[in-house]
Every structure is written in C-alpha cells, then in structure tokens.
PDB file of C-alpha atoms in Angstrom:
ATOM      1  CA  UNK R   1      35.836  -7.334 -64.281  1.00  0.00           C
ATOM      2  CA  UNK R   2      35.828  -7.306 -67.918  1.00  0.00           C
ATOM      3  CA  UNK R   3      38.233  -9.307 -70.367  1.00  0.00           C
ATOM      4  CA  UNK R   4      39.468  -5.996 -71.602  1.00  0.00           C
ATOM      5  CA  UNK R   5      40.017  -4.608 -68.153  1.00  0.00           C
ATOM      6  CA  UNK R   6      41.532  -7.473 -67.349  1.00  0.00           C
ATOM      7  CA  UNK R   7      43.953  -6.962 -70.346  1.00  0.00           C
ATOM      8  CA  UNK R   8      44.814  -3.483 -69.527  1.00  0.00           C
ATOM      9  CA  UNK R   9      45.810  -4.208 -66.094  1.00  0.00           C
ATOM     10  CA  UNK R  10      47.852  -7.292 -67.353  1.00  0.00           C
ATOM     11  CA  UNK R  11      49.447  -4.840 -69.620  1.00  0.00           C
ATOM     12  CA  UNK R  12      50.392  -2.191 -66.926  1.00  0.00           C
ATOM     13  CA  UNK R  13      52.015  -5.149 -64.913  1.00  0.00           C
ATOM     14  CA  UNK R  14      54.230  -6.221 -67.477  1.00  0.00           C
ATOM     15  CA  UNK R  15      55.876  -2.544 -68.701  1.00  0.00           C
ATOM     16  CA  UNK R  16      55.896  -1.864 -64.429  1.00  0.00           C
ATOM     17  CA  UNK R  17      57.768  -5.818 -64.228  1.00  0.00           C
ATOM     18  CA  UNK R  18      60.075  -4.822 -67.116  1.00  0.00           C
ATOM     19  CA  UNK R  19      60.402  -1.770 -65.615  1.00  0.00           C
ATOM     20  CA  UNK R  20      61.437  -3.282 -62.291  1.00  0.00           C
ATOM     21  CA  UNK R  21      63.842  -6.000 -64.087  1.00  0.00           C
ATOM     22  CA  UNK R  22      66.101  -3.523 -66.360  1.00  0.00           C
ATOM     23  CA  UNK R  23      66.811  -1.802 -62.939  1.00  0.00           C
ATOM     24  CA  UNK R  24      67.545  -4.412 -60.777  1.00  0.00           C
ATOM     25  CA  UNK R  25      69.732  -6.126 -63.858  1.00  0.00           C
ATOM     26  CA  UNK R  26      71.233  -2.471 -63.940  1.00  0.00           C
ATOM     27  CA  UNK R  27      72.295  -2.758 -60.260  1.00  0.00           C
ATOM     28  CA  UNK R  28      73.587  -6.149 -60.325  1.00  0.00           C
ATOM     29  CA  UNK R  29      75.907  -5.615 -63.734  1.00  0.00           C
ATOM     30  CA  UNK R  30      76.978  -2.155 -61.495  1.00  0.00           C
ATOM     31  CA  UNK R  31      78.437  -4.538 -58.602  1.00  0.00           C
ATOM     32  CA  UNK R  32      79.786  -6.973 -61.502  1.00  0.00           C
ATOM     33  CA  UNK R  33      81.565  -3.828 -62.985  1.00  0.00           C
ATOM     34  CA  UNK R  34      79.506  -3.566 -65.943  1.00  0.00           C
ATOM     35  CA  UNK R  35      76.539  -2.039 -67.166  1.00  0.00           C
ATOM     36  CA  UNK R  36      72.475  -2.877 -68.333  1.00  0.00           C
ATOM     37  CA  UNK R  37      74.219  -3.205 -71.818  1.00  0.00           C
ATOM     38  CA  UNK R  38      76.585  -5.764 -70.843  1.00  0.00           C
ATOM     39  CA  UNK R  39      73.680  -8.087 -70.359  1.00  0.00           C
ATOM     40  CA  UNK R  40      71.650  -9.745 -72.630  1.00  0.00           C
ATOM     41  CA  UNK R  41      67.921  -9.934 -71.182  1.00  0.00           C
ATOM     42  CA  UNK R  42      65.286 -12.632 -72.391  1.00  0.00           C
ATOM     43  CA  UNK R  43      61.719 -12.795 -71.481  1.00  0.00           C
ATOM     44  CA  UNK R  44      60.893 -16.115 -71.040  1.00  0.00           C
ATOM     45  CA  UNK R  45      57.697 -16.756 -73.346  1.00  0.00           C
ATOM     46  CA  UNK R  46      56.534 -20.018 -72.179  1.00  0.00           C
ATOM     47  CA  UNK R  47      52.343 -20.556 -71.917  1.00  0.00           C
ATOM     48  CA  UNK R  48      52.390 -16.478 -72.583  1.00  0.00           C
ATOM     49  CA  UNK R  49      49.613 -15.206 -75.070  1.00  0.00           C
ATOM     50  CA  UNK R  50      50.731 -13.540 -77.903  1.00  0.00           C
ATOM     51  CA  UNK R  51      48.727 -10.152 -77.291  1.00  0.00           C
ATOM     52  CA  UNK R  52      50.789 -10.067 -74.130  1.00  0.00           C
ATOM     53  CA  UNK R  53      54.439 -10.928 -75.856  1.00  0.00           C
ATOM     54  CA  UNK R  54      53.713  -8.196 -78.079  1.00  0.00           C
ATOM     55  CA  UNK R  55      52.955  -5.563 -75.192  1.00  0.00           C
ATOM     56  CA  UNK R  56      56.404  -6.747 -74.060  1.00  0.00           C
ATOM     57  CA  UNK R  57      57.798  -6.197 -77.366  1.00  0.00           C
ATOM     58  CA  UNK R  58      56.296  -2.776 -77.806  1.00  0.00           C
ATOM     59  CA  UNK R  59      58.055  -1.862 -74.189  1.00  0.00           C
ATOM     60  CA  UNK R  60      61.526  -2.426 -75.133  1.00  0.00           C
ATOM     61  CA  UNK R  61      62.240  -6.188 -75.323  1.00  0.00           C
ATOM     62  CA  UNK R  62      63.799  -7.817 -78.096  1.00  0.00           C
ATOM     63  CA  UNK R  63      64.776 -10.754 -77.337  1.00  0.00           C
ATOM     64  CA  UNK R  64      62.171 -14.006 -76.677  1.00  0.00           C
ATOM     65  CA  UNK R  65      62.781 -17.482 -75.393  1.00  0.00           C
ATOM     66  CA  UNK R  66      60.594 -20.309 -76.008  1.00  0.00           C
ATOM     67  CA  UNK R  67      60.839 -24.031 -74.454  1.00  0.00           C
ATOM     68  CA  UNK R  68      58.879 -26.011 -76.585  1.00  0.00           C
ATOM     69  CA  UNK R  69      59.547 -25.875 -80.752  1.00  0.00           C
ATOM     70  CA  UNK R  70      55.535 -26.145 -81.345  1.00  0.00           C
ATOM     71  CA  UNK R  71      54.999 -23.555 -79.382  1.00  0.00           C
ATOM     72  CA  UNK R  72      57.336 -21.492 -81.003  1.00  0.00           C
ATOM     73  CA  UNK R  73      56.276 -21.788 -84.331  1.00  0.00           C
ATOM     74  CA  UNK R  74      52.525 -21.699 -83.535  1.00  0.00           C
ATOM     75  CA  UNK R  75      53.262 -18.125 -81.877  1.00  0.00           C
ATOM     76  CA  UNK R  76      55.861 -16.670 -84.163  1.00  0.00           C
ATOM     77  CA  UNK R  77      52.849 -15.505 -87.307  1.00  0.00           C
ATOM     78  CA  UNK R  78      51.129 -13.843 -84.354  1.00  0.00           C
ATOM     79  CA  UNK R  79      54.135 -11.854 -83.140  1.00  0.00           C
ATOM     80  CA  UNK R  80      55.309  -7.850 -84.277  1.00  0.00           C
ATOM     81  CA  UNK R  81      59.008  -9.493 -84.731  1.00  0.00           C
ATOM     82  CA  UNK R  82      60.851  -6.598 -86.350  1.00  0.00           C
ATOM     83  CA  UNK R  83      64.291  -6.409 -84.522  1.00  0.00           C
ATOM     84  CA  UNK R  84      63.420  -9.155 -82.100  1.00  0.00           C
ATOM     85  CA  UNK R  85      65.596 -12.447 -82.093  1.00  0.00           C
ATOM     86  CA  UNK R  86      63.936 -15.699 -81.277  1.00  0.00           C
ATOM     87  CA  UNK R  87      65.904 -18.132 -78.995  1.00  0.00           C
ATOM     88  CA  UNK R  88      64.779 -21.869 -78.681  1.00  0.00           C
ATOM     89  CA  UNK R  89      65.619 -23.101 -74.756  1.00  0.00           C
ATOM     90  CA  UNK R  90      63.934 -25.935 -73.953  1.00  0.00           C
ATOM     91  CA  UNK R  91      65.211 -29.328 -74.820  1.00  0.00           C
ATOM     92  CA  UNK R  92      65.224 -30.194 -78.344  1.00  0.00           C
ATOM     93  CA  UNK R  93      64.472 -33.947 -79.921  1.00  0.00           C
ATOM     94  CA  UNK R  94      66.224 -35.114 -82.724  1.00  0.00           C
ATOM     95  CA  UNK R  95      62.782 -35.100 -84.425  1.00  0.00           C
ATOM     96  CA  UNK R  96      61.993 -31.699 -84.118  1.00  0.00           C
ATOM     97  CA  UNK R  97      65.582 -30.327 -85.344  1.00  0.00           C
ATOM     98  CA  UNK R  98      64.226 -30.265 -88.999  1.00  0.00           C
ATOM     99  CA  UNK R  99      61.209 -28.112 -87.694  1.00  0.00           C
ATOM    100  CA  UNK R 100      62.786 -25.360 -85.552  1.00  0.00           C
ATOM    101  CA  UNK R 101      66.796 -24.810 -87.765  1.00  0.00           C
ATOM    102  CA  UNK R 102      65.878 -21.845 -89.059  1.00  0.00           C
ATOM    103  CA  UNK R 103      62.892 -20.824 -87.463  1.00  0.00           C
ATOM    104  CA  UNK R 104      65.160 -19.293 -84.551  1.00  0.00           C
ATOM    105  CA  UNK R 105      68.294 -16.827 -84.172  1.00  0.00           C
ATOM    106  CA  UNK R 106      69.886 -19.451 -81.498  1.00  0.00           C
ATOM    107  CA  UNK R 107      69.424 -22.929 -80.227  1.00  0.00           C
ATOM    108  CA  UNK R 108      70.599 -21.963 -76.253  1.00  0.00           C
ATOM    109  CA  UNK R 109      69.744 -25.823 -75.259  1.00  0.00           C
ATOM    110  CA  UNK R 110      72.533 -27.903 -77.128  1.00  0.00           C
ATOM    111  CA  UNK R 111      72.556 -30.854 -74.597  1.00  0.00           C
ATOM    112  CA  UNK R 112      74.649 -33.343 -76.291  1.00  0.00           C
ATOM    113  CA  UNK R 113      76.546 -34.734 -79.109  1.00  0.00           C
ATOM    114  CA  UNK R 114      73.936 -36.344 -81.046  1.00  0.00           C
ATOM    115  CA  UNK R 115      71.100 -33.293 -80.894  1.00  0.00           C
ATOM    116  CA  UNK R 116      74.297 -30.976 -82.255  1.00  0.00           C
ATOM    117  CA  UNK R 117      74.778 -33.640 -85.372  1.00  0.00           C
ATOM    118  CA  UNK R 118      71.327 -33.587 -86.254  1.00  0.00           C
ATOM    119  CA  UNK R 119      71.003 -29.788 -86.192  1.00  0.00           C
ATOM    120  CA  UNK R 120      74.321 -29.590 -88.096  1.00  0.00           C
ATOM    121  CA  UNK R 121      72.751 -32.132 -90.651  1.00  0.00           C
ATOM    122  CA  UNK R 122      69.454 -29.829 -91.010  1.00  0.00           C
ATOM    123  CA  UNK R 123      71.647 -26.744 -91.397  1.00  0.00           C
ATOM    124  CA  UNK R 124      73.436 -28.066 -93.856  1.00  0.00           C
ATOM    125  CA  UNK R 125      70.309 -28.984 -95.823  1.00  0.00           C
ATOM    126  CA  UNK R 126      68.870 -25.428 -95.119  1.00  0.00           C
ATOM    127  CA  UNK R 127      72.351 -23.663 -96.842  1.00  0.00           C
ATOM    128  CA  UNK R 128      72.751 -21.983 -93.246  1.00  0.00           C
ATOM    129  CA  UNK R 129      74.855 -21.960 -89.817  1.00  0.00           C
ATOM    130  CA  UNK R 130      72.823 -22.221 -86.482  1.00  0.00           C
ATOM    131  CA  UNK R 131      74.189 -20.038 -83.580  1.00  0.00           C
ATOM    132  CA  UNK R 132      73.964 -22.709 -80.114  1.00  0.00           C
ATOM    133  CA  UNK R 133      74.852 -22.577 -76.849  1.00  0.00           C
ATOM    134  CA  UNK R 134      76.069 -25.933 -74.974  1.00  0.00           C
ATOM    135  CA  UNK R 135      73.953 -26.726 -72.148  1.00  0.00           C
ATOM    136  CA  UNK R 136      76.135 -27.762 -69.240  1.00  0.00           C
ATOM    137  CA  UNK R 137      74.144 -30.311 -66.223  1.00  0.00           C
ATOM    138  CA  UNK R 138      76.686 -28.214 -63.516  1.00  0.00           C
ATOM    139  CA  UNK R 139      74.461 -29.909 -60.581  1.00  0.00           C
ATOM    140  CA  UNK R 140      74.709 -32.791 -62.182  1.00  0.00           C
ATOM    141  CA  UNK R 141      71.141 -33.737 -61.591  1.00  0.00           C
ATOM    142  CA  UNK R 142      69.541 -36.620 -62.895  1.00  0.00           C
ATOM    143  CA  UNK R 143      66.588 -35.294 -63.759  1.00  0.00           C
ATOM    144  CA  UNK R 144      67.918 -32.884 -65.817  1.00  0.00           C
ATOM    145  CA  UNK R 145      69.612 -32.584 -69.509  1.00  0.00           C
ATOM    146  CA  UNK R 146      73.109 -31.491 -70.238  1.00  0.00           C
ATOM    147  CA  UNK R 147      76.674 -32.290 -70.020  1.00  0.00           C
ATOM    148  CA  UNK R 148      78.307 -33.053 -67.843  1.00  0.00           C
ATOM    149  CA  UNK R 149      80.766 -30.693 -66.123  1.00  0.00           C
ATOM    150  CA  UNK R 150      84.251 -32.835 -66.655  1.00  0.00           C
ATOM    151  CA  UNK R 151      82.354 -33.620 -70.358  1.00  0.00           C
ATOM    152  CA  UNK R 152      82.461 -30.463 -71.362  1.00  0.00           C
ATOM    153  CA  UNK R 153      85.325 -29.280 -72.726  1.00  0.00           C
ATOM    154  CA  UNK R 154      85.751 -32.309 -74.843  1.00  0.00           C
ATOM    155  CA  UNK R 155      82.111 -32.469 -76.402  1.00  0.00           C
ATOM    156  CA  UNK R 156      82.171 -28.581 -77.466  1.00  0.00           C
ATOM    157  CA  UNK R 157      85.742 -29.458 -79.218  1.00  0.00           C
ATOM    158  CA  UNK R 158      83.861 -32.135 -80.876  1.00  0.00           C
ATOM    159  CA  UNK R 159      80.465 -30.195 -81.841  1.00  0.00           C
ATOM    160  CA  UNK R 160      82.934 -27.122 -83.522  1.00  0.00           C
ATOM    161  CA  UNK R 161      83.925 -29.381 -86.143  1.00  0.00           C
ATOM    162  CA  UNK R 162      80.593 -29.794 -87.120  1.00  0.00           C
ATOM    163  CA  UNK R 163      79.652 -28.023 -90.407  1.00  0.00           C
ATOM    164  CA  UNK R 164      76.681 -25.793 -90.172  1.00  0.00           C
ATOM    165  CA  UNK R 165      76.584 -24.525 -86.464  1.00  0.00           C
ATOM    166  CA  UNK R 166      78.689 -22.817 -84.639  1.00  0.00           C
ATOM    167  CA  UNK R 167      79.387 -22.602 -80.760  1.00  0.00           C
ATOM    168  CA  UNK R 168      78.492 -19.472 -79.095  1.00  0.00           C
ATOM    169  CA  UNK R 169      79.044 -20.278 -75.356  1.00  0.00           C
ATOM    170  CA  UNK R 170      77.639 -22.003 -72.551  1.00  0.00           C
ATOM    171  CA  UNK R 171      73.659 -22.428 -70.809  1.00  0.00           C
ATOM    172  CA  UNK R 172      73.144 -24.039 -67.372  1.00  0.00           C
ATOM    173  CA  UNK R 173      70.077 -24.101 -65.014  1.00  0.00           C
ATOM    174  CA  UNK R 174      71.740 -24.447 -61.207  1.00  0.00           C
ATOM    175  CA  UNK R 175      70.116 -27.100 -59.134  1.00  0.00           C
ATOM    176  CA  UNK R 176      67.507 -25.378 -56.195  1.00  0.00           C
ATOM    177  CA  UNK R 177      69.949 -23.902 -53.663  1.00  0.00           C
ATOM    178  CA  UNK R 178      68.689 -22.914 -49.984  1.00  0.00           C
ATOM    179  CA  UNK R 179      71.602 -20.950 -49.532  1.00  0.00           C
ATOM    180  CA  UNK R 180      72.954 -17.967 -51.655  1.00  0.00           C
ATOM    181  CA  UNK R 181      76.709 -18.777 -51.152  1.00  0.00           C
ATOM    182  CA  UNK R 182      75.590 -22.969 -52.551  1.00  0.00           C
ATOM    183  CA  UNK R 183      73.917 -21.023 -55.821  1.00  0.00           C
ATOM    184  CA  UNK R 184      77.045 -18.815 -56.194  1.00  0.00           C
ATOM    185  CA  UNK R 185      79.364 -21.729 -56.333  1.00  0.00           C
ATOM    186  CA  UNK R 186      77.787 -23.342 -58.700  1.00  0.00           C
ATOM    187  CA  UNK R 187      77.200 -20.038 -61.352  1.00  0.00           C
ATOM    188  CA  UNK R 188      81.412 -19.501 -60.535  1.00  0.00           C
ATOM    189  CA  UNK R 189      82.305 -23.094 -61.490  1.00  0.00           C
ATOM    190  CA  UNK R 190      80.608 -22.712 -64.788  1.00  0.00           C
ATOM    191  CA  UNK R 191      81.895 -19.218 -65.288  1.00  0.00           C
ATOM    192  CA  UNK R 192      85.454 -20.592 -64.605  1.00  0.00           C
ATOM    193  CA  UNK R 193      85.020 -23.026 -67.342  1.00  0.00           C
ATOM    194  CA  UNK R 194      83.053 -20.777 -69.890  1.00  0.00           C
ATOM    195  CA  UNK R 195      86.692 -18.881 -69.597  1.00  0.00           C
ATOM    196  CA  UNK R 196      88.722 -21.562 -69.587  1.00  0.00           C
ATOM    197  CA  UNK R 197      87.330 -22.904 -73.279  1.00  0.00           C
ATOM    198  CA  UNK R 198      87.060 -19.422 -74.085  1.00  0.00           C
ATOM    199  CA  UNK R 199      90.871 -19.139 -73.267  1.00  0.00           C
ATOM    200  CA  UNK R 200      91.637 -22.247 -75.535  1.00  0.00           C
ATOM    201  CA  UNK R 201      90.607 -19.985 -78.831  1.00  0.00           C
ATOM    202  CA  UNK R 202      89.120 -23.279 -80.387  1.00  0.00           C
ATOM    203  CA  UNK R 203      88.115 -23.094 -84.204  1.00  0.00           C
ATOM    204  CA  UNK R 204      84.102 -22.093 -84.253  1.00  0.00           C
ATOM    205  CA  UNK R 205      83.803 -21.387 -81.036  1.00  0.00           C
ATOM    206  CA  UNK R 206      83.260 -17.831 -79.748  1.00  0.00           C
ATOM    207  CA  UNK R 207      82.757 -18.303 -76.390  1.00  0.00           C
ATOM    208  CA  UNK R 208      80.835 -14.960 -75.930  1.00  0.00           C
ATOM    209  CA  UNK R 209      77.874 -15.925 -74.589  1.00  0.00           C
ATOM    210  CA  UNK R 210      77.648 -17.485 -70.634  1.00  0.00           C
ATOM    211  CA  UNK R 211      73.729 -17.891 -70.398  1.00  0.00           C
ATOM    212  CA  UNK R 212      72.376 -18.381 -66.530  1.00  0.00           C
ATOM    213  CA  UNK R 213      70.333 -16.954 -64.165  1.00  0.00           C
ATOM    214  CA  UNK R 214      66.013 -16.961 -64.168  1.00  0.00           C
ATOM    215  CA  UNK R 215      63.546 -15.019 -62.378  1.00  0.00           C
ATOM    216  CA  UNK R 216      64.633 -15.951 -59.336  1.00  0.00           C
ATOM    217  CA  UNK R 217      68.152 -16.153 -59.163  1.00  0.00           C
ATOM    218  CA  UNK R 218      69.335 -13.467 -62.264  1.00  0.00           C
ATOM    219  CA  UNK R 219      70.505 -11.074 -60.121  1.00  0.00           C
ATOM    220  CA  UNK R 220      72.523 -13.572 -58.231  1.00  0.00           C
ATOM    221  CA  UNK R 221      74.274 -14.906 -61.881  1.00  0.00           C
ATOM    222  CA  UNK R 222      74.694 -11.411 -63.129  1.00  0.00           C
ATOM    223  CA  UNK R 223      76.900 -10.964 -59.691  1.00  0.00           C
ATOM    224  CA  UNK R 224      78.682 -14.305 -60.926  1.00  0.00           C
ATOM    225  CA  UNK R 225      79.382 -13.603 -64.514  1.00  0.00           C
ATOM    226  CA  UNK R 226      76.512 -14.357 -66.692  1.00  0.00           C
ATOM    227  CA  UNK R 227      76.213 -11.597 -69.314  1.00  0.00           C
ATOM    228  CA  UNK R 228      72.034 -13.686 -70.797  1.00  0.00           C
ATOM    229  CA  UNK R 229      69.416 -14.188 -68.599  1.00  0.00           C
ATOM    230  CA  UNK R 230      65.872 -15.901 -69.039  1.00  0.00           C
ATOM    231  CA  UNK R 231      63.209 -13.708 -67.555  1.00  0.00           C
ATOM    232  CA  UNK R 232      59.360 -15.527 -67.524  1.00  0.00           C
ATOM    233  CA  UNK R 233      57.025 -15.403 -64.464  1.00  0.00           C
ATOM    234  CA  UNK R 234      58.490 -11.908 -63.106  1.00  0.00           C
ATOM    235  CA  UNK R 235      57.458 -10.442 -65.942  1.00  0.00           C
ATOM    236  CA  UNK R 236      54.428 -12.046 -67.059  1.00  0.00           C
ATOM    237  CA  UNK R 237      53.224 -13.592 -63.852  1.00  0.00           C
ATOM    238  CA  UNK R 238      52.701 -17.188 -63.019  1.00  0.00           C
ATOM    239  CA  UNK R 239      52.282 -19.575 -65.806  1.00  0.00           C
ATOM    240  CA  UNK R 240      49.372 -20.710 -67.036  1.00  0.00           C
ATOM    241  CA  UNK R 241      49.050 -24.134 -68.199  1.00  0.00           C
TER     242      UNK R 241
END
C-alpha cells in the first residue's frame, strides 16, 4: 500500500469517526435535555500530523486541543486556522507560560495558584486577558495535577483577582472507573461544584464552561453535565509516539 493510499484511507476514517462522534454527542446531550449545540467538541491533537488536523478541520471541527506547548506552536504555521480556536490542555510549567499566552484562545489546564500568577504576569506584559479553565484533581490521585476538590472554591476566588486572565469554568480528568455508576459519581460531584461557584456570581469568573469527558467516557460526562469534551484517539486512531 502506498503512502498516498494510506492517506486517503486515513482521511475517510476520520470524516466517518467525526461522523460517528457528532451523533453519539447528539444522543447523549438528547438524554441530558439539550442538544449537539449545547456541547462544545474538541479533537484532541496530540502526536496527530498536521495534513490529518487539517482534514479534520476541513470536515467541520473548529476547535483543537493540544497537551504539550512545543507541540502546539511547532503545528500551528502548518494549520488552515480560519475560525478554529486553539486550546492548550496539558500541564503547563511556569517556564513555558511566556511561550504559549497568546499563542492560544484558552489555557483549559490551570492547575494551581502559582501557574495562574505567572500566566497573569505574561498577560499583563502581552496587553491581553487569557481565557482558563481550573483544573480540579476530583480523584484525588497522586499522580495527577490539579486541585484539590475541598481547594477549589477558595483558589478560583483567589486566581479572579488576578489581572490579565479570567476564569471560565472548571476541567477534570476522572480517575479509571470499572464501573459506570463509580465514573458518574465522580463527573456529578464536579458538576455540583462547577454550579455551586457558578451560583456564588464571583467577580471574573463566568463559570460557563464544565470541561470533562474523553474518548472513552464523553458520552458518559455529557449524561452528567459537561457541556466540552476532548476527543483524540476516536477520531484519529491510536497515538503515535
């Protein structure tokens, strides 16, 4: 099989994946009582080539998630961007802050007070506001970044006084759950609290964004609330690293 063969059956997977995705996401906002536009859907772009992001692009997506900041900006010259925002989701180092503010529409992977200061302090600089969600450790899993659950609250009070960023909601990655009704309990105790803050109508915070649920649990955390999920390997296949 040729390279190019190879690409054009690559290509027909991904618009049949998307395809697949938007209907199942359709279904699960149904049983929610919403609808496919109620729900924010990112494809995942980790390891992906660009040729192939693109393809996704050109069937509908516009909206991209990448983990690592060199990745990111490595990719981005390569990619037809027009109408397409540009999440960063992986973990961010104080390092890299003055490297990626700017470069993206949202930071979704806030995971403490310190990385928020630093991208406030690089915003500032840059004469703009960075959009971020707070990334919530709702497993509480050590090997694992985010707040803590009981943290919360507290630290996003904290982080919207902050010039130069402003609170947009919540991100969490559940810990591996056997059981459906052990994944659900954790997606509705982070739901409870993404209302409860939203309910406290704190300055700079719009909490209008509740950002959980991957390829293999998104229908699941539509069910449970989440109105964003991050969408990688079932549409793109397995990564390749």
């Amino acid at each position: 099989m040729t390279e190019k063969s190879w690409d054009e059956q690559k290509f027909e997977d991904i618009a049949y994946n998307l395809s697949a995705i938007r209907e199942n996401i359709e279904k699960a906002a149904q049983a929610d009582g919403r609808s496919f536009s109620d729900i924010d859907f990112m494809a995942v772009t980790k390891t992906v080539d660009e040729r192939f992001i693109n393809h996704a692009i050109a069937c509908g997506v516009n909206l991209i998630g990448e983990n690592k900041v060199q990745e990111m900006l490595r990719k981005k010259p390569n990619l037809h961007l027009d109408g397409v925002r540009k999440n960063l989701i992986g973990h961010l180092q104080s390092n890299k802050a003055s490297q990626i503010v700017g470069e993206v529409d949202m930071i979704e992977s806030v995971d403490s007070l310190k990385i928020a200061k630093e991208i406030s302090k690089q915003s500032v600089k840059k004469g703009i506001v960075t959009k971020a969600l707070i990334e919530v450790n709702i497993g509480r899993e050590e090997s694992k970044t985010g707040i803590m659950p009981e943290e919360t609250e507290e630290i996003v009070a904290q982080i919207a006084e902050l010039p130069g960023i402003h609170v947009e909601g919540l991100m969490t990655i559940p810990p591996i759950c056997t059981e459906n009704r052990a994944l659900c309990k954790f997606f509705e105790n982070i739901y409870n609290m993404y209302v409860d803050i939203g309910s406290k109508k704190l300055d700079n915070v719009d909490m209008r964004i509740l950002s959980m649920g991957m390829s293999g649990d998104y229908e699941t955390a539509i069910r449970c609330g989440s109105n964003h999920v991050r969408i990688g390997s079932k549409i793109f296949g397995p990564r390749i690293y």
